Short mmCIF file of C-alpha atoms in Angstrom, two decimals:
data_model
loop_
_atom_site.label_atom_id
_atom_site.label_comp_id
_atom_site.label_asym_id
_atom_site.label_seq_id
_atom_site.Cartn_x
_atom_site.Cartn_y
_atom_site.Cartn_z
CA UNK A 1 103.40 302.26 23.94
CA UNK A 2 105.69 304.73 25.58
CA UNK A 3 107.07 307.72 23.68
CA UNK A 4 110.65 306.51 23.49
CA UNK A 5 111.55 307.91 20.11
CA UNK A 6 111.59 311.34 18.48
CA UNK A 7 108.40 313.13 17.34
CA UNK A 8 107.99 311.03 14.18
CA UNK A 9 106.57 308.33 16.48
CA UNK A 10 104.18 310.06 18.87
CA UNK A 11 101.42 307.68 19.91
CA UNK A 12 100.71 303.96 19.79
CA UNK A 13 97.82 304.65 17.41
CA UNK A 14 99.88 306.68 14.94
CA UNK A 15 103.60 305.96 15.04
CA UNK A 16 103.49 302.87 12.84
CA UNK A 17 101.82 304.89 10.07
CA UNK A 18 103.42 308.30 10.55
CA UNK A 19 106.67 307.33 8.83
CA UNK A 20 105.12 306.10 5.59
CA UNK A 21 105.37 309.45 3.84
CA UNK A 22 109.10 309.57 4.51
CA UNK A 23 109.32 305.90 3.48
CA UNK A 24 108.25 306.75 -0.05
CA UNK A 25 110.36 309.91 -0.33
CA UNK A 26 113.64 308.58 1.08
CA UNK A 27 114.45 305.14 -0.31
CA UNK A 28 118.19 305.44 0.26
CA UNK A 29 118.73 304.14 3.79
CA UNK A 30 119.63 300.67 2.49
CA UNK A 31 121.96 302.02 -0.18
CA UNK A 32 125.00 301.23 1.95
CA UNK A 33 123.92 297.64 2.73
CA UNK A 34 125.76 295.16 0.54
CA UNK A 35 123.88 291.93 1.34
CA UNK A 36 120.49 291.20 2.93
CA UNK A 37 119.71 287.74 4.37
CA UNK A 38 116.25 286.75 5.59
CA UNK A 39 116.03 284.07 8.28
CA UNK A 40 112.79 282.11 7.77
CA UNK A 41 110.95 279.04 9.01
CA UNK A 42 107.46 277.69 8.56
CA UNK A 43 107.31 276.77 12.25
CA UNK A 44 107.71 278.62 15.52
CA UNK A 45 110.13 277.54 18.22
CA UNK A 46 112.87 276.26 15.90
CA UNK A 47 115.36 278.95 16.90
CA UNK A 48 115.25 281.54 14.12
CA UNK A 49 116.19 284.32 16.52
CA UNK A 50 119.02 282.21 17.93
CA UNK A 51 120.39 281.52 14.46
CA UNK A 52 119.95 285.18 13.44
CA UNK A 53 121.78 286.40 16.54
CA UNK A 54 124.66 283.96 16.37
CA UNK A 55 125.05 284.33 12.60
CA UNK A 56 125.33 288.09 13.03
CA UNK A 57 127.89 287.67 15.82
CA UNK A 58 129.91 285.16 13.79
CA UNK A 59 129.93 287.46 10.75
CA UNK A 60 130.98 290.35 12.96
CA UNK A 61 133.87 288.34 14.43
CA UNK A 62 134.86 287.51 10.84
CA UNK A 63 135.48 291.21 10.36
CA UNK A 64 132.16 292.20 8.80
CA UNK A 65 129.89 295.09 9.70
CA UNK A 66 126.47 293.62 10.46
CA UNK A 67 122.97 294.83 11.25
CA UNK A 68 119.98 292.85 12.52
CA UNK A 69 116.44 293.87 11.61
CA UNK A 70 113.96 292.14 13.93
CA UNK A 71 110.55 292.03 12.22
CA UNK A 72 109.13 289.41 14.59
CA UNK A 73 106.79 292.06 16.00
CA UNK A 74 104.91 289.82 18.44
CA UNK A 75 108.01 288.04 19.74
CA UNK A 76 110.94 290.50 19.70
CA UNK A 77 113.52 288.42 21.58
CA UNK A 78 116.75 289.59 19.95
CA UNK A 79 117.25 292.67 22.19
CA UNK A 80 117.41 290.33 25.19
CA UNK A 81 119.67 287.85 23.38
CA UNK A 82 122.14 290.66 22.72
CA UNK A 83 121.86 292.26 26.15
CA UNK A 84 120.24 295.39 24.72
CA UNK A 85 116.92 295.50 26.58
CA UNK A 86 115.90 298.96 27.73
CA UNK A 87 117.87 300.79 25.06
CA UNK A 88 116.09 303.66 23.28
CA UNK A 89 115.77 304.43 19.59
CA UNK A 90 116.75 307.96 18.56
CA UNK A 91 116.07 310.14 15.57
CA UNK A 92 118.82 311.18 13.20
CA UNK A 93 118.88 313.25 10.03
CA UNK A 94 117.95 310.22 7.87
CA UNK A 95 115.30 308.66 10.10
CA UNK A 96 115.85 306.27 13.02
CA UNK A 97 119.34 305.43 14.20
CA UNK A 98 119.65 301.72 15.03
CA UNK A 99 120.90 300.64 18.42
CA UNK A 100 124.66 300.05 18.23
CA UNK A 101 125.90 297.17 20.35
CA UNK A 102 129.63 297.90 20.41
CA UNK A 103 131.93 300.89 20.43
CA UNK A 104 133.10 300.22 16.90
CA UNK A 105 129.46 300.27 15.69
CA UNK A 106 130.14 297.02 13.84
CA UNK A 107 126.91 295.44 15.12
CA UNK A 108 123.58 297.26 15.11
CA UNK A 109 119.98 296.31 15.79
CA UNK A 110 116.46 297.58 15.21
CA UNK A 111 113.50 295.92 16.90
CA UNK A 112 110.01 296.78 18.08
CA UNK A 113 111.31 295.60 21.45
CA UNK A 114 113.00 298.99 21.84
CA UNK A 115 109.64 300.73 21.45
CA UNK A 116 107.79 298.82 24.16
CA UNK A 117 107.26 300.44 27.53
CA UNK A 118 107.79 297.09 29.29
CA UNK A 119 109.56 293.95 28.03
CA UNK A 120 106.43 291.84 28.58
CA UNK A 121 104.08 294.26 26.84
CA UNK A 122 102.06 292.55 24.08
CA UNK A 123 101.88 293.97 20.56
CA UNK A 124 98.15 293.59 19.89
CA UNK A 125 97.89 294.88 16.34
CA UNK A 126 96.01 293.92 13.22
CA UNK A 127 97.79 293.20 9.96
CA UNK A 128 97.77 296.66 8.37
CA UNK A 129 99.44 298.23 11.38
CA UNK A 130 102.13 295.53 11.48
CA UNK A 131 102.73 295.93 7.75
CA UNK A 132 103.06 299.70 8.14
CA UNK A 133 105.74 299.29 10.81
CA UNK A 134 107.67 296.74 8.72
CA UNK A 135 107.71 299.18 5.79
CA UNK A 136 108.88 301.93 8.12
CA UNK A 137 111.63 299.74 9.53
CA UNK A 138 112.85 298.93 6.01
CA UNK A 139 112.83 302.53 4.79
CA UNK A 140 113.48 304.72 7.82
CA UNK A 141 116.33 303.03 9.70
CA UNK A 142 119.66 304.68 8.90
CA UNK A 143 121.94 301.64 8.80
CA UNK A 144 124.86 303.37 7.13
CA UNK A 145 127.47 301.07 5.62
CA UNK A 146 126.85 297.36 6.30
CA UNK A 147 128.32 294.20 4.84
CA UNK A 148 125.28 292.15 5.92
CA UNK A 149 121.79 292.90 7.16
CA UNK A 150 120.23 289.85 8.84
CA UNK A 151 116.41 289.99 8.94
CA UNK A 152 114.78 287.88 11.66
CA UNK A 153 111.18 287.06 10.70
CA UNK A 154 108.17 285.61 12.53
CA UNK A 155 107.16 282.00 11.90
CA UNK A 156 104.93 281.07 8.99
CA UNK A 157 104.16 282.42 5.54
CA UNK A 158 101.84 285.26 6.47
CA UNK A 159 101.10 288.77 5.31
CA UNK A 160 104.05 290.05 7.35
CA UNK A 161 106.44 287.93 5.30
CA UNK A 162 104.98 289.18 2.05
CA UNK A 163 105.31 292.78 3.25
CA UNK A 164 108.94 292.22 4.28
CA UNK A 165 109.92 290.61 0.99
CA UNK A 166 108.13 293.21 -1.13
CA UNK A 167 109.67 296.07 0.87
CA UNK A 168 113.15 294.58 0.48
CA UNK A 169 112.84 293.41 -3.12
CA UNK A 170 114.02 296.72 -4.68
CA UNK A 171 117.20 296.33 -2.64
CA UNK A 172 117.89 292.85 -4.07
CA UNK A 173 118.07 290.67 -0.94
CA UNK A 174 120.75 288.02 -1.19
CA UNK A 175 118.37 285.25 -0.18
CA UNK A 176 116.82 283.23 2.61
CA UNK A 177 118.35 281.04 5.28
CA UNK A 178 115.70 278.49 6.32
CA UNK A 179 115.79 277.03 9.85
CA UNK A 180 114.30 273.71 10.94
CA UNK A 181 114.65 271.18 13.73
CA UNK A 182 115.21 267.47 13.01
CA UNK A 183 111.78 266.02 13.75
CA UNK A 184 109.31 265.30 10.96
CA UNK A 185 106.61 267.73 12.13
CA UNK A 186 109.06 270.62 11.89
CA UNK A 187 110.50 269.50 8.56
CA UNK A 188 106.99 269.29 7.11
CA UNK A 189 106.22 272.89 8.10
CA UNK A 190 109.56 274.14 6.82
CA UNK A 191 108.96 272.38 3.50
CA UNK A 192 106.04 274.77 3.04
CA UNK A 193 108.41 277.66 3.73
CA UNK A 194 110.59 276.51 0.85
CA UNK A 195 107.52 276.51 -1.37
CA UNK A 196 106.79 280.04 -0.18
CA UNK A 197 110.30 281.12 -1.18
CA UNK A 198 109.85 279.67 -4.65
CA UNK A 199 106.48 281.35 -5.13
CA UNK A 200 107.83 284.73 -4.04
CA UNK A 201 111.03 284.44 -6.07
CA UNK A 202 113.29 284.46 -3.02
CA UNK A 203 116.55 282.57 -3.41
CA UNK A 204 117.17 279.92 -0.74
CA UNK A 205 120.79 280.12 0.38
CA UNK A 206 120.47 276.97 2.44
CA UNK A 207 118.90 275.03 5.31
CA UNK A 208 120.13 275.06 8.91
CA UNK A 209 119.11 272.27 11.28
CA UNK A 210 118.91 273.64 14.82
CA UNK A 211 118.65 271.59 18.04
CA UNK A 212 120.19 268.63 16.23
CA UNK A 213 121.34 266.98 19.46
CA UNK A 214 122.31 267.71 23.06
CA UNK A 215 125.94 268.45 23.86
CA UNK A 216 126.86 267.13 27.30
CA UNK A 217 128.62 269.89 29.28
CA UNK A 218 130.86 267.29 30.98
CA UNK A 219 132.05 264.99 28.20
CA UNK A 220 130.99 267.03 25.10
CA UNK A 221 129.24 263.98 23.64
CA UNK A 222 126.29 264.91 21.43
CA UNK A 223 123.13 262.86 21.97
CA UNK A 224 120.17 263.01 19.58
CA UNK A 225 117.18 264.26 21.56
CA UNK A 226 114.90 264.38 18.55
CA UNK A 227 115.24 262.42 15.32
CA UNK A 228 118.31 262.93 13.16
CA UNK A 229 119.04 264.22 9.69
CA UNK A 230 115.70 265.87 8.90
CA UNK A 231 117.25 269.15 7.84
CA UNK A 232 119.83 267.56 5.57
CA UNK A 233 117.22 265.33 3.96
CA UNK A 234 114.95 268.32 3.41
CA UNK A 235 117.76 270.25 1.73
CA UNK A 236 118.52 267.31 -0.57
CA UNK A 237 114.87 266.92 -1.57
CA UNK A 238 114.54 270.65 -2.22
CA UNK A 239 117.81 270.85 -4.12
CA UNK A 240 119.27 273.58 -1.89
CA UNK A 241 122.50 273.63 0.15
CA UNK A 242 122.58 272.16 3.64
CA UNK A 243 124.56 274.63 5.73
CA UNK A 244 124.94 272.63 8.92
CA UNK A 245 123.53 271.30 12.19
CA UNK A 246 123.63 273.25 15.45
CA UNK A 247 123.42 271.14 18.62
CA UNK A 248 121.69 272.13 21.83
CA UNK A 249 124.37 273.57 24.07
CA UNK A 250 123.80 274.75 27.68
CA UNK A 251 126.43 277.46 27.25
CA UNK A 252 124.69 278.78 24.14
CA UNK A 253 121.34 278.87 25.95
CA UNK A 254 122.92 280.64 28.92
CA UNK A 255 124.59 283.19 26.68
CA UNK A 256 121.29 283.98 24.98
CA UNK A 257 119.48 284.30 28.31
CA UNK A 258 122.13 286.63 29.74
CA UNK A 259 122.85 288.60 26.56
CA UNK A 260 126.48 287.49 26.23
CA UNK A 261 128.58 286.97 23.11
CA UNK A 262 128.68 283.18 22.78
CA UNK A 263 130.94 283.29 19.72
CA UNK A 264 133.57 285.19 21.66
CA UNK A 265 133.28 283.37 24.98
CA UNK A 266 133.00 279.68 24.03
CA UNK A 267 135.27 278.88 21.07
CA UNK A 268 135.64 275.29 22.26
CA UNK A 269 131.95 274.48 22.05
CA UNK A 270 130.59 272.19 19.31
CA UNK A 271 127.84 274.78 18.76
CA UNK A 272 130.56 277.38 18.14
CA UNK A 273 132.11 275.18 15.46
CA UNK A 274 128.73 274.65 13.80
CA UNK A 275 127.73 278.31 13.86
CA UNK A 276 131.05 279.64 12.59
CA UNK A 277 131.03 277.01 9.84
CA UNK A 278 127.58 278.19 8.73
CA UNK A 279 128.78 281.79 8.74
CA UNK A 280 131.85 280.84 6.68
CA UNK A 281 129.64 279.10 4.13
CA UNK A 282 127.57 282.27 3.85
CA UNK A 283 130.76 284.27 3.34
CA UNK A 284 132.08 281.81 0.75
CA UNK A 285 128.77 281.69 -1.14
CA UNK A 286 128.14 285.42 -1.17
CA UNK A 287 130.01 286.30 -4.40
CA UNK A 288 128.43 283.36 -6.24
CA UNK A 289 124.94 284.44 -5.14
CA UNK A 290 125.19 287.99 -6.38
CA UNK A 291 122.93 288.86 -9.33
#
């Protein structure tokens, strides 16, 4: 690791642990965050980071102040998706200042990707070190006032997920948004994620089916590449809301690759309609989901 932050994070061997003392003494950095949403899936490659990124952008364009916490430590892709690669994390009087992505500071991000010397550097850590960094991210990032904090998680139901949920539990996270793709193998894995949510007491806000079809860039017709309806069927069986289906869209993929704001640039896309509809359902459901 390269020393890209202030002295509280000196060396690769120590920075993930060095902040734990401040983590226990300063629990107030999430005090200004109104709602916390975890984006989960039992399977990799379903597009959790895509959904997290576009949900945050859609909420921001709806007038909300949004932060993204990227706890996918081995696959931190959100900095690239938001065109923020190479940015540095700085120290402030309350810990780490997140990376702000606009002048208005209405969208902010924290990711281990900002702490890597090179974008393709691997995070080769054992569980305790990962868990220490997750706790530090939760406690030591000075988010300020946020309407929503979107937490992008790694795939599965591992120790990292338990650490994230336990670290956030005192701050009463709003719930989980579970992402799947239509095919049966993905739905089966995501079904286990729903079981995980029940066992950990995490409210499921709804299921999102990603890659639900391919939108032709010429005629805008949507063709089912995989099977259809797996996400909606899963939501019905689990008794949780189905929030919507997001089709494969070349413009969305290009925006993510180039770090552009898809929500702003392609309002005519079917994927835009799906993503903004999901965000609106989150906005509509928020008061009803409060404790």
